[in-house]
Amino acid sequence: MYENIEPNSCNPPGTHLEEISHADNPHRSIEKAIIMEHRFAFFFWMKWRNLLRDKNLLKQPAPTLVTIDWHRDLAPVPDEQKSALEQLDQTNLSDVANYVWAQFEQTNDGHILCAAWLNLIGDIVLLQNTTDYQQSTVKDMNGNDHAIFEFRDFDQFQEFMLDRNNQNIFFDIDLDYFVHGKGKQQYSEDFNRYSDEEIKEVVHISKPVFQHILPNIDGVTIALEPGYCGGIVNSCQIMDQFHSQLFTENNNWKHL
């Protein structure tokens, strides 16, 4: 394996990283990471949690993960991987990126609970297209509980979020949420992407849930996942509409 020439400042392959303003603090900036494969979100959650801790900006044990995804992406962490995660040198970004690329589930469904195991994220709130409401709990390496709340109904998700007092949030979205049907190598007969109007029904800056969470967002991860979106064209079209719902053409948050 070749040593990375910048082990402490590299990003995972296929990543586009942008600096944006914090939605509630004009004197702060945060990052928005656009990734091809969802598992690399782990890398950024680790980086951002550590920065929040080091800058005394962490107001809760770990940031709440608010994630929108067609799939649940909650594959349990294999026992043999738990010790490997604990031994990761989190200051060596090159090693972490390589580990995520080579050792995480290639189906991109194991990164969330890996992050919870290391307490990089706290509670997990998931809007998905797979199951009706359910709640569960997982423990991290120190025995702390992390609650998982899963929703399929948007209104129920919104109502739940409005009752929470999250002070640190990582906002994560997999663009394959915005498809009808499912598939990757083969697609179901009803497979097609959401129309622009259907995307607006879910993501709109004026919706109470976004008014509530945006001021507390400390990082944004967006997974393009073209294989699950029906190809790169679909993925890019979804991205264009989704992104325009929250950001201006100058990449600033739309007015809250």
C-alpha positions as MATLAB code, in Angstrom:
seq = 'MYENIEPNSCNPPGTHLEEISHADNPHRSIEKAIIMEHRFAFFFWMKWRNLLRDKNLLKQPAPTLVTIDWHRDLAPVPDEQKSALEQLDQTNLSDVANYVWAQFEQTNDGHILCAAWLNLIGDIVLLQNTTDYQQSTVKDMNGNDHAIFEFRDFDQFQEFMLDRNNQNIFFDIDLDYFVHGKGKQQYSEDFNRYSDEEIKEVVHISKPVFQHILPNIDGVTIALEPGYCGGIVNSCQIMDQFHSQLFTENNNWKHL';
ca = [
       0.000    0.000    0.000;
       1.286    3.453   -0.854;
       1.483    6.030    1.908;
      -0.697    9.055    1.326;
       1.358   12.213    0.883;
      -1.153   14.177    3.015;
      -2.476   11.676    5.595;
      -3.973   14.354    7.831;
      -5.829   16.364    5.197;
      -7.000   13.981    2.492;
     -10.596   13.168    1.602;
     -11.988    9.819    0.432;
     -11.951    9.148   -3.310;
     -14.911   10.454   -5.243;
     -15.637   13.195   -2.722;
     -16.578   16.777   -3.441;
     -16.256   18.920   -0.306;
     -17.715   22.406    0.053;
     -17.503   24.930    2.872;
     -20.816   26.577    3.683;
     -22.027   28.920    6.381;
     -23.574   27.617    9.561;
     -27.320   28.229    9.279;
     -27.536   29.952   12.676;
     -24.096   31.461   13.208;
     -22.631   33.732   10.499;
     -19.232   33.548   12.196;
     -18.998   29.782   11.731;
     -18.653   27.575    8.686;
     -19.444   23.900    8.275;
     -18.816   21.392    5.511;
     -21.057   19.739    2.983;
     -19.647   16.467    1.636;
     -21.006   15.066   -1.618;
     -20.028   11.421   -1.975;
     -20.646    8.750   -4.575;
     -20.966    5.861   -2.104;
     -22.835    6.289    1.133;
     -20.409    4.475    3.405;
     -17.899    7.338    3.158;
     -20.260    9.462    5.258;
     -18.657    7.696    8.240;
     -15.370    9.454    7.456;
     -16.947   12.908    7.679;
     -19.036   12.182   10.767;
     -15.820   11.109   12.490;
     -13.925   14.197   11.332;
     -16.718   16.614   12.250;
     -17.493   15.073   15.653;
     -13.818   15.337   16.584;
     -13.650   18.966   15.447;
     -16.763   19.849   17.440;
     -15.244   18.205   20.503;
     -11.877   19.907   20.083;
     -13.476   23.338   19.586;
     -15.850   22.890   22.558;
     -18.854   23.097   20.247;
     -20.274   19.703   21.165;
     -23.356   20.370   23.291;
     -24.468   16.751   23.619;
     -22.538   13.467   23.949;
     -22.516   13.011   20.154;
     -24.420   14.668   17.303;
     -27.831   13.306   16.405;
     -27.871   11.747   12.953;
     -30.905   12.783   10.910;
     -30.807   10.675    7.764;
     -33.132   10.308    4.760;
     -32.680    7.140    2.711;
     -34.689    4.621    0.715;
     -32.938    1.836    2.649;
     -32.437    1.395    6.382;
     -28.615    1.072    6.187;
     -28.566   -0.389    9.693;
     -26.512   -3.544    9.197;
     -25.074   -4.609   12.582;
     -21.356   -4.308   13.198;
     -19.632   -7.725   13.018;
     -17.801   -8.600   16.234;
     -14.453   -8.833   14.460;
     -14.920   -5.329   13.060;
     -15.611   -3.739   16.426;
     -12.035   -4.124   17.618;
     -10.676   -2.893   14.280;
     -12.824    0.223   14.562;
     -11.564    0.887   18.060;
      -7.968    0.631   16.843;
      -8.415    3.162   14.020;
      -6.082    6.136   14.273;
      -8.690    8.851   13.830;
      -5.998   11.479   13.284;
      -4.792    9.681   10.149;
      -7.509   10.554    7.656;
      -5.815    8.566    4.915;
      -5.950    5.360    6.948;
      -9.576    5.960    7.888;
     -10.579    6.608    4.266;
      -8.785    3.466    3.138;
     -10.395    1.421    5.901;
     -13.889    2.613    4.996;
     -13.244    1.927    1.307;
     -11.835   -1.572    1.793;
     -13.390   -2.942    4.983;
     -16.896   -1.540    5.266;
     -19.864   -3.343    3.731;
     -19.618   -2.800   -0.025;
     -23.402   -2.618   -0.132;
     -23.091    0.683    1.785;
     -25.361   -0.327    4.638;
     -23.012   -0.752    7.607;
     -21.623    2.745    8.186;
     -24.303    4.080   10.552;
     -23.909    1.514   13.308;
     -20.123    1.572   12.874;
     -20.285    5.278   13.664;
     -22.599    4.651   16.608;
     -20.211    1.971   17.945;
     -17.481    4.609   18.221;
     -19.926    7.222   19.569;
     -19.310    9.447   16.560;
     -23.076    9.888   16.348;
     -25.684    9.723   19.089;
     -29.329    8.954   18.444;
     -30.358    8.083   14.887;
     -33.529    9.441   13.263;
     -34.261    7.828    9.922;
     -36.867    8.658    7.296;
     -37.000    5.665    4.940;
     -39.172    3.790    2.462;
     -38.866    0.313    3.940;
     -40.892   -0.124    7.134;
     -43.477    1.678    9.225;
     -42.480    3.321   12.495;
     -40.224    1.312   14.727;
     -37.819    2.061   17.549;
     -34.767    0.143   18.732;
     -31.577    0.642   20.727;
     -27.944   -0.263   20.156;
     -24.982    0.022   22.503;
     -21.637    1.573   21.690;
     -18.204    0.312   22.728;
     -18.580    1.982   26.141;
     -22.013    0.525   26.840;
     -23.937    3.724   26.105;
     -27.370    3.387   24.501;
     -28.139    4.917   21.105;
     -31.825    5.123   20.236;
     -32.907    4.505   16.634;
     -36.200    5.962   15.421;
     -37.404    4.899   11.979;
     -40.229    6.515   10.047;
     -41.883    5.981    6.697;
     -44.550    8.653    7.155;
     -43.114   12.157    6.650;
     -45.643   13.899    8.895;
     -44.879   11.499   11.728;
     -41.133   12.104   11.208;
     -41.672   15.868   11.246;
     -43.816   15.814   14.372;
     -41.236   13.677   16.172;
     -38.348   15.977   15.242;
     -40.208   19.083   16.385;
     -40.495   17.576   19.873;
     -36.741   16.996   20.163;
     -34.117   19.415   21.393;
     -31.087   18.483   19.319;
     -28.226   20.954   19.595;
     -25.814   19.156   17.273;
     -27.085   17.456   14.107;
     -25.440   15.712   11.184;
     -27.874   15.880    8.264;
     -27.449   12.978    5.864;
     -29.320   12.124    2.702;
     -29.074    9.348    0.163;
     -30.623   10.556   -3.072;
     -32.095    7.132   -3.787;
     -34.832    8.066   -1.318;
     -36.384    9.968   -4.215;
     -37.188    6.991   -6.406;
     -40.269    4.838   -6.889;
     -39.582    1.116   -7.005;
     -36.125   -0.177   -6.230;
     -33.098   -1.849   -7.709;
     -29.447   -1.572   -8.629;
     -28.271   -4.054  -11.255;
     -31.903   -4.690  -12.165;
     -34.741   -2.263  -11.572;
     -38.370   -3.000  -10.792;
     -40.942   -2.316  -13.493;
     -42.327    0.686  -11.594;
     -38.857    2.222  -11.171;
     -38.667    5.970  -11.839;
     -37.310    8.992  -10.063;
     -39.497   11.401   -8.124;
     -40.765   14.357  -10.099;
     -39.523   17.776   -9.047;
     -42.883   18.420   -7.382;
     -42.658   15.181   -5.419;
     -39.193   16.151   -4.154;
     -40.568   19.536   -3.063;
     -43.258   17.747   -1.053;
     -40.521   16.185    1.080;
     -37.764   18.808    1.132;
     -38.683   22.463    1.366;
     -36.976   25.159    3.408;
     -40.338   26.404    4.732;
     -41.354   23.081    6.264;
     -41.328   23.209   10.083;
     -38.908   20.294   10.384;
     -36.242   22.092    8.323;
     -36.841   25.374   10.126;
     -36.265   23.407   13.323;
     -33.168   21.382   12.451;
     -31.209   23.655   10.111;
     -29.955   26.042   12.836;
     -28.373   23.047   14.585;
     -26.773   21.303   11.607;
     -23.004   20.870   11.985;
     -22.355   18.978    8.745;
     -24.166   17.708    5.652;
     -23.479   14.448    3.802;
     -25.149   13.772    0.455;
     -24.752   10.360   -1.197;
     -25.317   10.383   -4.954;
     -25.517    6.568   -5.227;
     -26.260    6.557   -8.986;
     -26.521    2.762   -9.003;
     -29.627    2.937   -6.820;
     -31.016    6.051   -8.538;
     -31.251    4.487  -11.985;
     -28.020    5.970  -13.297;
     -25.932    9.112  -13.024;
     -28.398   11.240  -15.005;
     -31.234   10.473  -12.601;
     -28.930   11.051   -9.644;
     -27.812   14.438  -10.951;
     -31.363   15.528  -11.727;
     -32.486   14.566   -8.225;
     -29.486   16.377   -6.765;
     -30.278   19.531   -8.700;
     -33.840   19.691   -7.399;
     -33.027   18.592   -3.849;
     -30.138   21.040   -3.553;
     -32.199   23.972   -4.842;
     -34.745   23.385   -2.085;
     -32.221   24.211    0.640;
     -29.483   26.269   -1.018;
     -29.265   29.317   -3.246;
     -27.304   29.409   -6.488;
     -24.405   30.870   -4.460;
     -24.441   27.832   -2.161;
     -25.860   29.708    0.805;
     -28.702   28.427    2.918;
     -32.015   29.757    1.714;
     -33.603   32.282    4.063;
     -34.903   30.619    7.207;
];
